[in-house]
Tab-separated table of C-alpha atoms in Angstrom:
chain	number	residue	atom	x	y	z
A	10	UNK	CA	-4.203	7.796	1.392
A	11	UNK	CA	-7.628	6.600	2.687
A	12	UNK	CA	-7.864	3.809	0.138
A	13	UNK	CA	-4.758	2.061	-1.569
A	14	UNK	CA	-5.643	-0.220	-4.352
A	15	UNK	CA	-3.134	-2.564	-5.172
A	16	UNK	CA	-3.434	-3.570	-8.870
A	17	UNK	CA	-1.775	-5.273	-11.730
A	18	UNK	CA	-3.833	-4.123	-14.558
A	19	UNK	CA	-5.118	-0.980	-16.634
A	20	UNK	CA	-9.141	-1.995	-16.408
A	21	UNK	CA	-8.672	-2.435	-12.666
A	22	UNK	CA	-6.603	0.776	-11.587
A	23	UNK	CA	-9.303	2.875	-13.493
A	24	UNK	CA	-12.204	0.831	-11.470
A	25	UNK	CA	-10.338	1.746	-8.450
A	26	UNK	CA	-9.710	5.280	-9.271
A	27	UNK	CA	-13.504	5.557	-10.259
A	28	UNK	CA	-14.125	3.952	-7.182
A	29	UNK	CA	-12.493	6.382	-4.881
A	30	UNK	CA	-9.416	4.476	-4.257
A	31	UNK	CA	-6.891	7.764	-3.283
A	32	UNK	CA	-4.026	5.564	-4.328
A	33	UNK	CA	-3.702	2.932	-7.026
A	34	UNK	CA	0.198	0.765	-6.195
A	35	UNK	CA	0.897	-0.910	-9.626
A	36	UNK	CA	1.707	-4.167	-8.834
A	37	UNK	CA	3.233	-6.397	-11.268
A	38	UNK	CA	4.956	-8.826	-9.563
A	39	UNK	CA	8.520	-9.885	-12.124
A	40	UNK	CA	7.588	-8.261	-14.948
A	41	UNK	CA	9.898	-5.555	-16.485
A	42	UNK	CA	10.219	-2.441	-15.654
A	43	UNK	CA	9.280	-1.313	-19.015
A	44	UNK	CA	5.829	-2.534	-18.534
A	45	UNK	CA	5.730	-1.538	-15.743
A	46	UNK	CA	6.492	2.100	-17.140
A	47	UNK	CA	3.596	1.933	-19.509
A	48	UNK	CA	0.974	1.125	-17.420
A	49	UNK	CA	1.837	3.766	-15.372
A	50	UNK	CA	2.062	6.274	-18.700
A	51	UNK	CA	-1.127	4.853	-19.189
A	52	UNK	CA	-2.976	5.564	-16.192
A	53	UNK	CA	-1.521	9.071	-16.228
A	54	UNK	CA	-4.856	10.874	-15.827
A	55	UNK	CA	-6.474	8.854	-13.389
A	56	UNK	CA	-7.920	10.663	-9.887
A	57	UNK	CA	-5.517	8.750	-7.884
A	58	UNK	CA	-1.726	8.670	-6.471
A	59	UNK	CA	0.208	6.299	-8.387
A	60	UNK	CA	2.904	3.900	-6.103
A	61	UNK	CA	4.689	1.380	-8.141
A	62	UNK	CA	5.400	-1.974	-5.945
A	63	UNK	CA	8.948	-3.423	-6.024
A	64	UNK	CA	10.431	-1.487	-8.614
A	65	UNK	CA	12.500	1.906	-8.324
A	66	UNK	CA	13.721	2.186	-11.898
A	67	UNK	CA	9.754	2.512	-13.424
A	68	UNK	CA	9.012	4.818	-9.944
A	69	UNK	CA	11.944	7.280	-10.607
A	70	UNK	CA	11.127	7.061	-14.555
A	71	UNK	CA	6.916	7.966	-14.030
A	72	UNK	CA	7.740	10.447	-11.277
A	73	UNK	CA	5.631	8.518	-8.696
A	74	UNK	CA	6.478	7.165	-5.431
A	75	UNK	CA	7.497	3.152	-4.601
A	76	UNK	CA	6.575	0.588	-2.213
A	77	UNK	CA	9.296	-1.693	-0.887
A	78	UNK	CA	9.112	-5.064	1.178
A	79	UNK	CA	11.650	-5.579	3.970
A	80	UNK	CA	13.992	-7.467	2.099
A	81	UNK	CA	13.224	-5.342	-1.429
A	82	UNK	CA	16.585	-3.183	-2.651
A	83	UNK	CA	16.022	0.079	-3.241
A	84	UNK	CA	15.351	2.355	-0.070
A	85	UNK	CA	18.318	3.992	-0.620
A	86	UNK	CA	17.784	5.289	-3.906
A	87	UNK	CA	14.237	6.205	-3.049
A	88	UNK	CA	15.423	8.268	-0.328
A	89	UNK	CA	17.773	9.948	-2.193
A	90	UNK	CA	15.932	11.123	-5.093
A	91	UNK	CA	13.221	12.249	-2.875
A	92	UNK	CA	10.503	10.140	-4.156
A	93	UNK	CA	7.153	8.600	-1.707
A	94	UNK	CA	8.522	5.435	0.126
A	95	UNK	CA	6.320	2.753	1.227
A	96	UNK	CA	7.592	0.009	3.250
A	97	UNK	CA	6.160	-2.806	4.412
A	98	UNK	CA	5.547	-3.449	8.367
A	99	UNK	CA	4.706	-6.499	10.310
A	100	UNK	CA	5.708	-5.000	13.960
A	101	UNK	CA	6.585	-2.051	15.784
A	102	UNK	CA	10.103	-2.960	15.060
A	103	UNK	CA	9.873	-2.999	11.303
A	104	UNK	CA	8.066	0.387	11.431
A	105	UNK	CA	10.539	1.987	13.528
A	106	UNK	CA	13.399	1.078	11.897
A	107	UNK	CA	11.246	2.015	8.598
A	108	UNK	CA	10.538	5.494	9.855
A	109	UNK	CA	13.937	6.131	10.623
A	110	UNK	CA	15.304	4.590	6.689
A	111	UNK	CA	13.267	7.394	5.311
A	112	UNK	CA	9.848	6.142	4.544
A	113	UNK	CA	6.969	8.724	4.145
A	114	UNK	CA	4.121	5.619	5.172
A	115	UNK	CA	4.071	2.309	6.217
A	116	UNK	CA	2.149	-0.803	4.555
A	117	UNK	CA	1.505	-2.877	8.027
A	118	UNK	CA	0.114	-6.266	7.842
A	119	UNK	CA	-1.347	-8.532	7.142
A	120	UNK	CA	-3.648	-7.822	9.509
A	121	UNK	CA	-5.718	-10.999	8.514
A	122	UNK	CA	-4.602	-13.630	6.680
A	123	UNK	CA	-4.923	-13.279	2.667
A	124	UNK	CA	-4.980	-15.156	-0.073
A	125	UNK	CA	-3.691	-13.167	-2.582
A	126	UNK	CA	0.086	-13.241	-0.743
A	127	UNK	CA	0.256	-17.156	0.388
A	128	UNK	CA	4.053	-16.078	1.468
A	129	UNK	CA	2.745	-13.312	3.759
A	130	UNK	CA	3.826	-13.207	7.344
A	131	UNK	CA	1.098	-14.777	9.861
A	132	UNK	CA	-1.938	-11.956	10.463
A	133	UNK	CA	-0.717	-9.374	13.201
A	134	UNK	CA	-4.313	-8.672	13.684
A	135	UNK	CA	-5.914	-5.667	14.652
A	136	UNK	CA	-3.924	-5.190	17.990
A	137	UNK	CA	-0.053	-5.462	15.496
A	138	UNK	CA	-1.622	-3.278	13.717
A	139	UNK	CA	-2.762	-0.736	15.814
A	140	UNK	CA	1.023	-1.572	17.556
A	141	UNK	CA	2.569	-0.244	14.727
A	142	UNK	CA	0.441	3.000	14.288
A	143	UNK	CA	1.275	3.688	18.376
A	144	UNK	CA	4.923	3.443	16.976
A	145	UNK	CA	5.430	5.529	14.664
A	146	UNK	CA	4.598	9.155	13.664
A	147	UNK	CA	4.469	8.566	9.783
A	148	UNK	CA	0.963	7.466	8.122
A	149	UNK	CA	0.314	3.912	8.404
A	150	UNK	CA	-1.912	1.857	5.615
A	151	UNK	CA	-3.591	-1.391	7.114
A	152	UNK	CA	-3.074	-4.316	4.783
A	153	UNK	CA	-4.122	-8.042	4.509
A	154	UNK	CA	-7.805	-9.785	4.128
A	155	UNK	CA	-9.191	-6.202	4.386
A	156	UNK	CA	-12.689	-5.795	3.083
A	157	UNK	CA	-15.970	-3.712	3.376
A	158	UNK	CA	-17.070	-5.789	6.792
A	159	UNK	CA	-14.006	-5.106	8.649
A	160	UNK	CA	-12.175	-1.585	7.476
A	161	UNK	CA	-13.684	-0.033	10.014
A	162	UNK	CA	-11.464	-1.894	12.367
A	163	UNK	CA	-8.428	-0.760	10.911
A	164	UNK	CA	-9.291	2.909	11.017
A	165	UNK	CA	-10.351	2.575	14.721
A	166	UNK	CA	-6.532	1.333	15.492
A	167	UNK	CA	-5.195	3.909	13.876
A	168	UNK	CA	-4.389	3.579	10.462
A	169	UNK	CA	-4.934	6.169	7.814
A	170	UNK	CA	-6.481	4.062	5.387
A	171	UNK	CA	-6.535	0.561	3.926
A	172	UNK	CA	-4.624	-1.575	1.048
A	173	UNK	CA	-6.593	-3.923	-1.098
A	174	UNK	CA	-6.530	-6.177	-3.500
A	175	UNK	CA	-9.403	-8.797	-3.809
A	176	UNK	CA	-11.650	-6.239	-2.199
A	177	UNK	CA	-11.289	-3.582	-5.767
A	178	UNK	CA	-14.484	-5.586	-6.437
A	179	UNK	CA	-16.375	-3.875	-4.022
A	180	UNK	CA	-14.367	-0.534	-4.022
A	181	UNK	CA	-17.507	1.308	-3.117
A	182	UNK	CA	-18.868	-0.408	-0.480
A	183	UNK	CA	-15.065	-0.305	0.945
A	184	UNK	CA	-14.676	3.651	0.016
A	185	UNK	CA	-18.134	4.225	2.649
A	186	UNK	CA	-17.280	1.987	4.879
A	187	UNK	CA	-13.697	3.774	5.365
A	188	UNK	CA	-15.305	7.054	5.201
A	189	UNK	CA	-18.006	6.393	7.637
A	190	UNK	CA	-14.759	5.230	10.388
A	191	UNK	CA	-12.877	8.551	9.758
């Protein structure tokens, strides 16, 4: 779980798999689950962990785990048929009561601000973030603004590995740098 690529696209999840992403979070923000369903049937052969974001019908129908915001519906059903549950963190709070709801890792962030979420909560920064690692004894992913100058950072407080999205660009430079910190 080292490197979690969040993307919305075939040509980009196999970048990031080639890249050394470890996980590749389809994220297709509205569209329908059936699409959803064939990228993933798609990407079936990739070298990474598929997530899907958002959407528990096209996780339970590939066989892969999900990733749910704090207000996203779904935990439940997750939980119950024993599928990898993400959730998404902003404080120690959040990841407690995330832990204890059943997920397997949490998504904290955004550690900086981003622009690829302008509805994101303000940047908890490094010190939220590493917070939220001290909280919890589930893996925690570092998300938000993340990049190849300043992964390093998130390692060092404590998360597992980092989320990106603008950053699949540079996926290799990101992969060393997050090597190099563990």
């Amino acid at each position: 779980m080292r490197l979690h690529a969040l993307v919305s696209d075939e040509a980009a999840a196999r970048r990031a798999a080639a890249g050394g992403a470890t996980v590749v979070q389809l994220r297709l923000k509205g569209a329908p689950t059936a699409d959803v369903v064939a990228l993933g049937r798609a990407l079936a052969g990739i070298d990474a962990q598929l997530v899907v974001n958002d959407d528990v019908d096209a996780a339970l129908e590939l066989g892969v785990g999900v990733h749910l915001g704090q207000g996203d519906p779904g935990i439940e059903r997750a939980r119950e048929a024993g599928i990898p549950l993400g959730i998404s963190v902003t404080t120690r709070r959040e990841g407690a009561v995330a832990e204890f709801a059943g997920a397997t890792y949490l998504g904290a962030g955004p550690v900086w601000e981003t622009p690829s979420k302008p509805d994101a909560a303000p940047p908890i920064g490094v010190d939220g973030l590493r917070d939220v690692c001290l909280s919890v004894s589930i893996p925690v992913v570092a998300i938000g603004g993340i990049d190849s100058s300043n992964a390093a950072e998130c390692i060092h407080a404590g998360a597992v590995g980092v989320a990106v999205i603008r950053a699949v660009a540079e996926i290799e430079a990101l992969r060393a740098a997050v090597d190099e910190a563990l």
